[in-house]
Short mmCIF file of C-alpha atoms and ligand atoms in Angstrom, two decimals:
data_model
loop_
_atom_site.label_atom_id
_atom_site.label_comp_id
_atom_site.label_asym_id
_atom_site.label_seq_id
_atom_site.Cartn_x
_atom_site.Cartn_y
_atom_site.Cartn_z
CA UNK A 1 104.83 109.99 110.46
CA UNK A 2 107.57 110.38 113.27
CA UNK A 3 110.95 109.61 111.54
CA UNK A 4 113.36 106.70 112.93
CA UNK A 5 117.03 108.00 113.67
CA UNK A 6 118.33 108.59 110.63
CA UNK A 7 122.19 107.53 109.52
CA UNK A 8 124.67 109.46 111.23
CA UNK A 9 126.43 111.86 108.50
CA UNK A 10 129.66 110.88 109.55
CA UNK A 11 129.90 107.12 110.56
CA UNK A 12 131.69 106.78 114.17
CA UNK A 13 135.39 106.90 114.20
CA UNK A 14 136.50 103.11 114.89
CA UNK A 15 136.57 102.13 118.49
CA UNK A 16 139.91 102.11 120.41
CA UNK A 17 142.82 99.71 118.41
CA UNK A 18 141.57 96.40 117.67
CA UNK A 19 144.63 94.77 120.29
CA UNK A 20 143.13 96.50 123.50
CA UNK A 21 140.10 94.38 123.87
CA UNK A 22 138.43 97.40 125.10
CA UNK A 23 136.41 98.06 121.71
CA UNK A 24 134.74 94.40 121.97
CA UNK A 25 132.85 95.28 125.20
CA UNK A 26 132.17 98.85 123.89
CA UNK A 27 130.50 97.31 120.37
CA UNK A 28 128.52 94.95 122.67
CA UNK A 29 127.38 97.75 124.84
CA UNK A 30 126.03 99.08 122.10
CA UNK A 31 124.53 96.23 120.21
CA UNK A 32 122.72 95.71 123.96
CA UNK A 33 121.70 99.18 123.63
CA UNK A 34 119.95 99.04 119.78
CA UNK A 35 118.23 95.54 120.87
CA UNK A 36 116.80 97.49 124.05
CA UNK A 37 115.62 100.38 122.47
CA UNK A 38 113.54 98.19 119.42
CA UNK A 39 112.41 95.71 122.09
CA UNK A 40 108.54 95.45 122.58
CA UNK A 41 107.50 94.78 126.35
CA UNK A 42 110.24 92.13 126.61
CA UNK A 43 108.21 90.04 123.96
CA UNK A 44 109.80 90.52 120.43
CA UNK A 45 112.13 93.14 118.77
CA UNK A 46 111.11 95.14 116.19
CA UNK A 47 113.71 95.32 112.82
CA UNK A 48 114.42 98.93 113.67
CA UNK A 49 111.78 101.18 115.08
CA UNK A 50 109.36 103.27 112.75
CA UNK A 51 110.06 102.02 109.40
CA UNK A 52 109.71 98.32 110.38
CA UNK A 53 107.15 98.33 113.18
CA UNK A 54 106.47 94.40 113.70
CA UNK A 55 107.80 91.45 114.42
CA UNK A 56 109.48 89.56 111.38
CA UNK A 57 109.81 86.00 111.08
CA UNK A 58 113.29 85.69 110.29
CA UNK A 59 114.77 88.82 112.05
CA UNK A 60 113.09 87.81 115.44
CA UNK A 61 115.41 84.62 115.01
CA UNK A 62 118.86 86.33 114.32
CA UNK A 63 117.78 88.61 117.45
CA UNK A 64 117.04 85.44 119.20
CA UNK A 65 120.51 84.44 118.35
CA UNK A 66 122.55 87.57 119.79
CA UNK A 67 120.19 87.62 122.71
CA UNK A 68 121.07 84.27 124.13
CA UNK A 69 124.65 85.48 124.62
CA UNK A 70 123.67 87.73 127.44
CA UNK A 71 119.61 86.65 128.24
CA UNK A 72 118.56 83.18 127.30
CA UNK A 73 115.03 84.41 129.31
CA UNK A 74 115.01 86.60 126.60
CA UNK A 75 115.90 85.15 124.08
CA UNK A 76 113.22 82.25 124.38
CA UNK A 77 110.40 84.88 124.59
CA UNK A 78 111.43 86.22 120.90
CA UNK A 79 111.06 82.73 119.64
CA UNK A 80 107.94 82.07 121.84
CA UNK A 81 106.42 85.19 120.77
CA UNK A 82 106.84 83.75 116.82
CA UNK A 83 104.22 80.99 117.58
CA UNK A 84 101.57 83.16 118.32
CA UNK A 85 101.61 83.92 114.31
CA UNK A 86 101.56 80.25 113.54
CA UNK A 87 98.45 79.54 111.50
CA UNK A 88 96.54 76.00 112.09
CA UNK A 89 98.12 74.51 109.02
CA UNK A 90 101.44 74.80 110.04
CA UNK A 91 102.88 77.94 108.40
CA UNK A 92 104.88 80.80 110.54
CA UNK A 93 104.09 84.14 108.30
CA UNK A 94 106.55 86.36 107.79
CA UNK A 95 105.14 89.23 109.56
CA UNK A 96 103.12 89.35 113.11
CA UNK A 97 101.50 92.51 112.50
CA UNK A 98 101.79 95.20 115.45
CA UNK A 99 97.47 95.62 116.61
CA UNK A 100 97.85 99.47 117.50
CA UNK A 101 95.72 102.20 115.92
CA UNK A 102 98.48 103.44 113.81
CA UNK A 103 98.96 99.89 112.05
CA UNK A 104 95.28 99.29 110.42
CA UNK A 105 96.65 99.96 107.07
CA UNK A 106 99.08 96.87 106.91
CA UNK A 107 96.70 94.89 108.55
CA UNK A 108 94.27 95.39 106.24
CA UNK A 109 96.98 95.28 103.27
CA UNK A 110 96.79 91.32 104.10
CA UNK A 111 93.40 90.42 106.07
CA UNK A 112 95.22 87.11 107.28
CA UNK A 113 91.49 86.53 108.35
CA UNK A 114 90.25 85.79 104.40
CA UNK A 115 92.00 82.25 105.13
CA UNK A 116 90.68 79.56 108.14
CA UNK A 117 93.69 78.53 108.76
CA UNK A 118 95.19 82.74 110.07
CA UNK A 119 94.73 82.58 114.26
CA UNK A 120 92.09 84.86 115.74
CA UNK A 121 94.44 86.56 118.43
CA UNK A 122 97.03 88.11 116.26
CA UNK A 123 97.18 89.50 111.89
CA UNK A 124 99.91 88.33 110.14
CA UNK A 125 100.78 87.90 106.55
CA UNK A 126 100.06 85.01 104.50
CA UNK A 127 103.65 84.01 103.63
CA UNK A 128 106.55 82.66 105.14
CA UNK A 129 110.48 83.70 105.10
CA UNK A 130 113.38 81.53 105.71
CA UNK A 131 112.67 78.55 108.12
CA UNK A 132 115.41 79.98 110.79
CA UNK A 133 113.68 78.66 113.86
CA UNK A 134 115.05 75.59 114.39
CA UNK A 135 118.45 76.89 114.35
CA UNK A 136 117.59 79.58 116.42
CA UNK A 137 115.90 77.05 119.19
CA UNK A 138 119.23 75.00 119.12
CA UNK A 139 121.19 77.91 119.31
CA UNK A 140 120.01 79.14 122.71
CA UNK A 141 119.82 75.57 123.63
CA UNK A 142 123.32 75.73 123.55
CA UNK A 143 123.30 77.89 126.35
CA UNK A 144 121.79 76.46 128.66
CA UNK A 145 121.87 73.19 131.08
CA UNK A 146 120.98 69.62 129.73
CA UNK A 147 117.70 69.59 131.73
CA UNK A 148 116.73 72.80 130.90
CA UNK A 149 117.68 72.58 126.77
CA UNK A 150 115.35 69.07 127.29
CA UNK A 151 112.33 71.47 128.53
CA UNK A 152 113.12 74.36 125.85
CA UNK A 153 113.39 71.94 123.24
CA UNK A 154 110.18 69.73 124.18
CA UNK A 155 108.39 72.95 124.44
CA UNK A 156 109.25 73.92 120.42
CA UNK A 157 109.23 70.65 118.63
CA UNK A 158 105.81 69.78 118.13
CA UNK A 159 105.17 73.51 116.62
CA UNK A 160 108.27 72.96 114.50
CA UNK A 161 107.03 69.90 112.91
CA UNK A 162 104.33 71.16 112.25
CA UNK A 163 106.38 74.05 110.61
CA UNK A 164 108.15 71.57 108.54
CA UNK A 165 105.91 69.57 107.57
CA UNK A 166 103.74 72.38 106.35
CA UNK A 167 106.28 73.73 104.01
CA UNK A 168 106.51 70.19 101.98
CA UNK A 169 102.77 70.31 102.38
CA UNK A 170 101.75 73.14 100.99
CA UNK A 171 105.05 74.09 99.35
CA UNK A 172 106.18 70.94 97.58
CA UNK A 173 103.12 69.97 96.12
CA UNK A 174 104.80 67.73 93.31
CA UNK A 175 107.01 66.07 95.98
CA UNK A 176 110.44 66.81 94.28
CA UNK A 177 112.13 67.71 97.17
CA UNK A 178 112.50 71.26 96.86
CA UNK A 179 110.84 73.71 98.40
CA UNK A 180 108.32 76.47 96.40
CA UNK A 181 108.03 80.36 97.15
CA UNK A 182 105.42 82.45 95.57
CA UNK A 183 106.16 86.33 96.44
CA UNK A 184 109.75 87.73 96.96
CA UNK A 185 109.49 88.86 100.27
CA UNK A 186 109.30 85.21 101.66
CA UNK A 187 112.82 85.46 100.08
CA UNK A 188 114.24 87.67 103.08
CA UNK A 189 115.92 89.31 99.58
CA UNK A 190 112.99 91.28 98.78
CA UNK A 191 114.71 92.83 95.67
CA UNK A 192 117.15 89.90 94.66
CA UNK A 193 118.03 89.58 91.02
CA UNK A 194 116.66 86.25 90.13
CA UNK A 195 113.34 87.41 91.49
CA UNK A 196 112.87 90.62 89.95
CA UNK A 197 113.73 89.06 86.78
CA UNK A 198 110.73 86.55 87.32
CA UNK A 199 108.41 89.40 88.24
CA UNK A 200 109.43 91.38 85.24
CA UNK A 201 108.96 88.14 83.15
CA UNK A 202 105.54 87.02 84.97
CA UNK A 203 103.60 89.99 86.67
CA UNK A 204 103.96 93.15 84.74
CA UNK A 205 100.56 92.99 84.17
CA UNK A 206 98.84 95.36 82.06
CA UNK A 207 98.04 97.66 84.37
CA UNK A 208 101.68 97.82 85.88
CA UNK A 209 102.83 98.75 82.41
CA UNK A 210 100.35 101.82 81.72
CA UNK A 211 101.12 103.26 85.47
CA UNK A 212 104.83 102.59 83.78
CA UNK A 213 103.87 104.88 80.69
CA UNK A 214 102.00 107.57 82.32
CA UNK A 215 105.13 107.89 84.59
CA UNK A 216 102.95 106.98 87.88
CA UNK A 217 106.19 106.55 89.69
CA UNK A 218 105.60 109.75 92.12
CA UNK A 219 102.11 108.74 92.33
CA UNK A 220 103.07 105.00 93.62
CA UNK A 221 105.75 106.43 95.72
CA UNK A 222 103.32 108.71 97.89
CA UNK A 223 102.14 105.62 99.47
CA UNK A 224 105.50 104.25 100.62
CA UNK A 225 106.44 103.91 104.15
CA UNK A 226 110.22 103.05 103.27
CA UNK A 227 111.42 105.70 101.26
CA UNK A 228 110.18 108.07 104.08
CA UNK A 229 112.79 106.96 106.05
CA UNK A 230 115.35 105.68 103.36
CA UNK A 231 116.95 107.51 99.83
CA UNK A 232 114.44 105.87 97.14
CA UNK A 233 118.18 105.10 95.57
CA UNK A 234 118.59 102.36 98.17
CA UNK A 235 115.37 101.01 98.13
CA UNK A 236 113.87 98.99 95.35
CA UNK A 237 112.01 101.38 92.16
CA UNK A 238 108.07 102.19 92.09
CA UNK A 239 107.49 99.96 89.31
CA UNK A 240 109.27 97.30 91.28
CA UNK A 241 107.22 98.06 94.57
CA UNK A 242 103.80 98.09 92.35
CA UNK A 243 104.53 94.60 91.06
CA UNK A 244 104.97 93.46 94.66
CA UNK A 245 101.91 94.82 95.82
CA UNK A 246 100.08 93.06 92.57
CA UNK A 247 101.43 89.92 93.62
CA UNK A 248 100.60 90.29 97.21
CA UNK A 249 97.22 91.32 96.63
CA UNK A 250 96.66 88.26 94.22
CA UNK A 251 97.37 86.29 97.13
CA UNK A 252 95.21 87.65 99.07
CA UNK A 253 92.59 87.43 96.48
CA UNK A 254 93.23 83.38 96.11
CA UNK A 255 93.52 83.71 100.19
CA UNK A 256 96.43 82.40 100.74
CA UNK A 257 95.22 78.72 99.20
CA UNK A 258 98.25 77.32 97.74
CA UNK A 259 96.42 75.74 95.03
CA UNK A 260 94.41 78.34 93.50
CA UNK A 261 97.38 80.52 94.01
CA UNK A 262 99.61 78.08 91.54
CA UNK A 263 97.27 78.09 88.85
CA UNK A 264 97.99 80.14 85.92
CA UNK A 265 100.82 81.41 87.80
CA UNK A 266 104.42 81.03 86.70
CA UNK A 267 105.78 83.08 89.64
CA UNK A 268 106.66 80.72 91.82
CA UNK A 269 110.07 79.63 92.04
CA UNK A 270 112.42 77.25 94.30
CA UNK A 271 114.42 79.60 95.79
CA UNK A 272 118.37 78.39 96.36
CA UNK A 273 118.70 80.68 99.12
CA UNK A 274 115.58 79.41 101.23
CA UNK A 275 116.40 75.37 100.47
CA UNK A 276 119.78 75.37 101.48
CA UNK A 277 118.46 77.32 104.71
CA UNK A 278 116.06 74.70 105.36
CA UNK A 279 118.24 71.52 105.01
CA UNK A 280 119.60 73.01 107.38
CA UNK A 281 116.73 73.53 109.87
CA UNK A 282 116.01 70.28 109.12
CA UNK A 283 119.48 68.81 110.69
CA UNK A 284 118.31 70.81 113.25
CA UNK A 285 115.26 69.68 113.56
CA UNK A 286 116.72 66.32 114.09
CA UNK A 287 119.11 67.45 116.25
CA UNK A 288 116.54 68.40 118.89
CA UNK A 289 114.34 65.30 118.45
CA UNK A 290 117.31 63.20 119.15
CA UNK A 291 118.13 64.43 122.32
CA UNK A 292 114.53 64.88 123.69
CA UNK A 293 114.22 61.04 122.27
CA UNK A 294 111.27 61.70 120.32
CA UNK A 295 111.21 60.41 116.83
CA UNK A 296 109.74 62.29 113.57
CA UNK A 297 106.82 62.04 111.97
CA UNK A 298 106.86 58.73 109.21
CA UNK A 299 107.11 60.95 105.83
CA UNK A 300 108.74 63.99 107.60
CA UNK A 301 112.37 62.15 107.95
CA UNK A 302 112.03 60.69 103.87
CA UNK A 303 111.25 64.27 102.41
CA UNK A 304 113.98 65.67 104.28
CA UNK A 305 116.44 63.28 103.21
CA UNK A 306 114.78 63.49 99.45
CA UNK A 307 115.77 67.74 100.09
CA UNK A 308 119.52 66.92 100.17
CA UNK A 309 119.52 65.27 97.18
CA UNK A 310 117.28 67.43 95.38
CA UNK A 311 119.00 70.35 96.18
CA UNK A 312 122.07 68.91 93.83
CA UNK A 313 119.86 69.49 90.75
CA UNK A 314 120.84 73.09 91.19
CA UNK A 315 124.21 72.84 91.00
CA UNK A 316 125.39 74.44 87.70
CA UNK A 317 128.19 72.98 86.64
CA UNK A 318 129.62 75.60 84.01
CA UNK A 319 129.55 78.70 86.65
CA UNK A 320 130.06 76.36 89.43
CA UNK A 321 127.56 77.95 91.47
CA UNK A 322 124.03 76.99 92.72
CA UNK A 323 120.86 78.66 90.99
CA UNK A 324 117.34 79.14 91.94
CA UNK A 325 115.05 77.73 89.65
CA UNK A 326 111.51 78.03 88.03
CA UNK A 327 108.88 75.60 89.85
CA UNK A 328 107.13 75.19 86.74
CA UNK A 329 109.06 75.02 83.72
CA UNK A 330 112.39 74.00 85.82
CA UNK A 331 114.42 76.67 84.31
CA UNK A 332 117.35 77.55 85.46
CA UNK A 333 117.42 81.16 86.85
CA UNK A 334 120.92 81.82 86.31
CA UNK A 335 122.36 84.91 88.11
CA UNK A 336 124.13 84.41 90.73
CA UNK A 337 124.15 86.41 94.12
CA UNK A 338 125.03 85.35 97.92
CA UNK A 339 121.92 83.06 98.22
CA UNK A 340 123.97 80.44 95.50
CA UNK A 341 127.00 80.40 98.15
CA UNK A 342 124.52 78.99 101.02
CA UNK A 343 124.98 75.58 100.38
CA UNK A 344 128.16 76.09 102.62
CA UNK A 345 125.68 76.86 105.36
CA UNK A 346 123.41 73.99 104.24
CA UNK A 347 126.14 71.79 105.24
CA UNK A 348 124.96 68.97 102.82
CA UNK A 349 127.18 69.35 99.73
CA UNK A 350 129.99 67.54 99.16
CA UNK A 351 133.53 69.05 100.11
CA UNK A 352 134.76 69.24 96.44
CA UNK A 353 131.44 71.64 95.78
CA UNK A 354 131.82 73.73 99.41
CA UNK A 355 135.65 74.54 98.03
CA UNK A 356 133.99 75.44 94.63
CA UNK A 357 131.73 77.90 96.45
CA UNK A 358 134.56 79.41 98.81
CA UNK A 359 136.67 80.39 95.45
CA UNK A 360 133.81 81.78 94.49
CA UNK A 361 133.87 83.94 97.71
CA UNK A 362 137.21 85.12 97.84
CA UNK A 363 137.19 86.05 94.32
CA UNK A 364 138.33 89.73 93.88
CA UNK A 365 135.98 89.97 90.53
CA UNK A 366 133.36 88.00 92.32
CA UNK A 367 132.45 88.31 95.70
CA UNK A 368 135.87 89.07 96.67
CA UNK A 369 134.90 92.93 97.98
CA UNK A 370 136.88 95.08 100.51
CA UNK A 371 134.09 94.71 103.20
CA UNK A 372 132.34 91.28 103.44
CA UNK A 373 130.30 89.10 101.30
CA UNK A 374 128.10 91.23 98.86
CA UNK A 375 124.86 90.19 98.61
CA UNK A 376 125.68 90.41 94.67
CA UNK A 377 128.92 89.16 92.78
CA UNK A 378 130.42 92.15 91.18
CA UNK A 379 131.04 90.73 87.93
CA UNK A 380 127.21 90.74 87.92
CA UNK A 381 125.23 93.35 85.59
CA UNK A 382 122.38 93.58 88.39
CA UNK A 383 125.50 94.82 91.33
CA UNK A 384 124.83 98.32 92.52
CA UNK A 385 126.69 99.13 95.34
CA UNK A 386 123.63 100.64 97.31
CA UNK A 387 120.55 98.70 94.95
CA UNK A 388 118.65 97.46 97.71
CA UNK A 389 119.85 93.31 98.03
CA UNK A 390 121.25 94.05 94.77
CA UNK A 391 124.91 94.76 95.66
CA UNK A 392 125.36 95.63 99.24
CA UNK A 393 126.49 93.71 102.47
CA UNK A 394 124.11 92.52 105.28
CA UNK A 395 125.87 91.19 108.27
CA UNK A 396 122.52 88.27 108.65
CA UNK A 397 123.65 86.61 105.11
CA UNK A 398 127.21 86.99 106.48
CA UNK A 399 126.41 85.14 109.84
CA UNK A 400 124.76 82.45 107.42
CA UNK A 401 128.20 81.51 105.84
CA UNK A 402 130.25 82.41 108.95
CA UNK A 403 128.05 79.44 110.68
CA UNK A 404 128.88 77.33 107.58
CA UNK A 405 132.39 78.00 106.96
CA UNK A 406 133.39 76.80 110.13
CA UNK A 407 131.54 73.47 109.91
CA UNK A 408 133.20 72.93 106.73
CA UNK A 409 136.41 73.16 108.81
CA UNK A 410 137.26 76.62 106.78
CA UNK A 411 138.02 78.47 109.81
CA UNK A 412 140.48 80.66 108.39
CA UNK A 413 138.03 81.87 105.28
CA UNK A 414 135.47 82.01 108.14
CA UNK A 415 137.39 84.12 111.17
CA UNK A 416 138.57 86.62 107.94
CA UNK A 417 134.42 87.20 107.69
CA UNK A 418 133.70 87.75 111.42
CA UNK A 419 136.52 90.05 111.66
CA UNK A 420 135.74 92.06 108.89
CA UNK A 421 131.80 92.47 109.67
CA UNK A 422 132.94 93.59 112.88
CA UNK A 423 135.51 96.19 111.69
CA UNK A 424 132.84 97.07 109.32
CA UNK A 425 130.41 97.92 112.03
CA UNK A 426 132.75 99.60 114.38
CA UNK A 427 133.27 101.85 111.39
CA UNK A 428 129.56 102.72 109.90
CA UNK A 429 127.60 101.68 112.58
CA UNK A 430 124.56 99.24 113.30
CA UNK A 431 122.87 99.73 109.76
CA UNK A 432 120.57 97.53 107.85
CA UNK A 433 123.29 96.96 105.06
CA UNK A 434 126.36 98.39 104.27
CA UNK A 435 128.70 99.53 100.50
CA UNK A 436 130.71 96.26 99.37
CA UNK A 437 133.43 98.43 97.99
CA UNK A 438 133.95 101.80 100.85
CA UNK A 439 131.64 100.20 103.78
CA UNK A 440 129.75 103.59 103.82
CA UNK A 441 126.32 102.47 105.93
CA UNK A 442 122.70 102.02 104.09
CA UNK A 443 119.50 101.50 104.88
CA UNK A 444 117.84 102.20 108.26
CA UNK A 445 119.89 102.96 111.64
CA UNK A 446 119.97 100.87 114.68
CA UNK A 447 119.15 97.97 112.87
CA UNK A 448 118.46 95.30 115.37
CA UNK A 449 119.28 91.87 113.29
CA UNK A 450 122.96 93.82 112.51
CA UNK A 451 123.13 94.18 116.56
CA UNK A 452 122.12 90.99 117.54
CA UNK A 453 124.69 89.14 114.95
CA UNK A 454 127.44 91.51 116.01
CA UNK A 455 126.76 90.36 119.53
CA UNK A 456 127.05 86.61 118.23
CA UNK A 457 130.20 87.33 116.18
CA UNK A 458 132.16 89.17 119.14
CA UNK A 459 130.99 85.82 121.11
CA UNK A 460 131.49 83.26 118.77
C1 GLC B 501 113.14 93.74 104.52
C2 GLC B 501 114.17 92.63 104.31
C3 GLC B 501 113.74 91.38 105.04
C4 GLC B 501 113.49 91.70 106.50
C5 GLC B 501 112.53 92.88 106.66
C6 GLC B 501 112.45 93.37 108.10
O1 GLC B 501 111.92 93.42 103.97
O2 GLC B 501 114.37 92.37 102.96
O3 GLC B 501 114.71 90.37 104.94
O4 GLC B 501 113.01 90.59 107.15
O5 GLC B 501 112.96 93.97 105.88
O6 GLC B 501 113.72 93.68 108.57
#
């Protein structure tokens, strides 16, 4: 297998003095540059080329979002290009599988086509990731006349309804309010401490365990595509990576049918992170039916106001943070990491909670770090500096709070991010994630979600 570039050994020196302005259009000129060279015939952009070769469901969105600053044409198509995946339910999968000869394997990893509702045209996964697209629609909306927005937006909303309404659906099946995921991945955090807690709880299974005792690990890690490309120290651990595939192919098994795939299953869990992402999406939503003058569905507008309320039952009041929690037993999954912080970019908590959360942030012992937000508090036992989503910085999570910062009015708090993501990439470069503590970069090179947002933030 062809390697993707790998990390420079010594980051690039910073770009000319921050005062000169000169640096801002060199950074972009580069960003422009990643996003080119990961683009697929002017249709989507892959995460970064090789180790990631398809379109994700979230990442095409970020990209989306740093493309409308210089190509709202462009921009469009990556969102455009998302529908294809969307199955007749309603749900957009996480993954749009690439349909080249070299890609069989993953495509067969999921057979979308064991369900009736997968499309015939494309393979995709059977699970979701964050519900970005709305924000991502009004985003380049922004950009772009009244009468053209009207067309963009008409063109999305009926597919995003559909979106929405699939995730309550299928996902909220007891009509709390909240949200349900049932494999990490649909996270965006594959490897996030409340999650691999659950999985080590729920789906060691016994087979898991004995590949655990007859030290399997090299065995498992043969058939990785990841650690071919990245240190296995940065990526998540073989064990780890086997329970993953067990719950994958379980879901597969129960194809993709949300109700065999509940029972006897405590791993499913409603995930902070992806609830306050889609109260959000759900503003949006609104947003874009208002000014097309269309109106919601009857239901669609209840549930969503029923999500801002519900999302209050995860406040915890002793660390002062928001937690995930168990869909079953309604346990409390308490350890904490950036996804309990994005309530700020939910918007929908009260301004006494948002300045709760931004102590939180600034923290020193917390998520107080040199470079920007870790994606895990330090005071946690779980932060590594380079444990994949367990310690290190993504610039995408960043963006998240950026966004929300400001509409809580903390501007300051907010410019004191952007700046430091972008010093942080001048220094190491457009990785996939980045060390908390000396910045040093992670993860793939010429990541294209890390481009896009710096694009945004140098815009913004
Ligand atoms: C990893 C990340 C996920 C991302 C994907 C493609 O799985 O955890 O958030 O969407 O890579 O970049």
């Amino acid at each position: 297998m062809a390697k993707a570039e790998a990390l420079p050994a010594n980051p690039p020196e910073p770009l000319a003095s921050a005062d000169d302005g000169k640096w801002a259009a060199e950074l972009f000129g580069q960003a422009q540059d990643i996003l080119r060279g990961n683009d697929k015939n002017g249709h989507y952009t892959v995460p970064a080329a090789g180790m990631y070769p398809h379109q994700w469901l979230w990442d095409s969105c970020f990209v989306a979002i740093g493309l409308r600053q210089y190509d709202v044409k462009r921009a469009q198509a990556e969102i455009t290009s998302l529908f294809r995946g969307q199955w007749s339910n309603g749900m957009l999968p996480n993954m749009i599988f690439n349909d080249d000869g070299k890609h069989r394997r993953d495509r067969n990893l999921w057979r979308s086509w064991v369900s009736p509702f997968a499309p015939n045209k494309v393979s995709t996964s059977g699970i979701t990731q964050p519900p970005l697209v709305a924000e991502a629609v009004v985003k380049i909306g922004q950009k772009m006349t009244k009468a053209e927005r009207r067309t963009w937006y008409q063109k999305n909303f009926s597919q995003l309804v559909k979106y929405h309404q699939w995730l309550y659906a299928d996902r909220d099946p007891h009509g709390e309010g909240l949200v349900l995921l049932i494999h990490p991945w649909e996270t965006g955090q594959d490897n996030t401490p409340p999650w691999i807690s659950e999985l080590h709880s729920h789906q060691l299974t016994w087979w898991i365990r004995a590949a655990q005792k007859l030290r399997l690990e090299p065995l498992i890690n043969f058939f990785r595509r990841d650690i071919q490309y990245v240190p296995p120290e940065q990526r998540l651990g073989a064990i780890d990576a086997l329970a993953l595939y067990s719950v994958q192919h379980r879901l597969r098994r129960k194809a993709y049918a949300i109700d065999a795939v509940l029972e006897h299953s405590l791993l499913a869990i409603e995930d902070v992170g992806f609830n306050a992402i889609f109260i959000r999406a759900n503003q949006q939503l609104q947003t874009i039916a208002k000014e097309i003058g269309r109106q919601l569905p009857d239901g669609l507008k209840a549930r969503m106001a029923q999500t801002e309320a519900a999302f209050e039952q995860l406040w915890d009041d002793h660390d002062k943070l928001y937690y995930s929690r168990n869909f079953v037993t309604h346990t409390p999954i308490k350890l904490p990491t950036i996804a309990s912080l994005l309530a700020l970019y939910a918007g929908s908590v009260s301004p006494e909670r948002a300045k709760l959360l931004v102590k939180q942030l600034t923290a020193a012992t917390k998520f107080g770090t040199p470079f920007p937000v870790p994606s895990v508090p330090m005071d946690s036992d779980w932060f590594h500096e380079f444990g994949y989503w367990q310690g290190p910085t993504w610039i995408n999570t960043n963006w998240l709070l950026v966004d929300g910062l400001r509409r809580y009015g903390y501007q300051d708090q907010a410019d004191a991010i952007a700046k430091s993501c972008l010093d942080l990439v001048r220094q190491s470069g457009f990785c996939e994630y980045f060390s908390p503590l000396s910045g040093a970069p992670a993860g793939i090179a010429n990541f294209s979600w890390t481009a896009a947002l710096t694009i945004d933030l140098l815009k913004s």
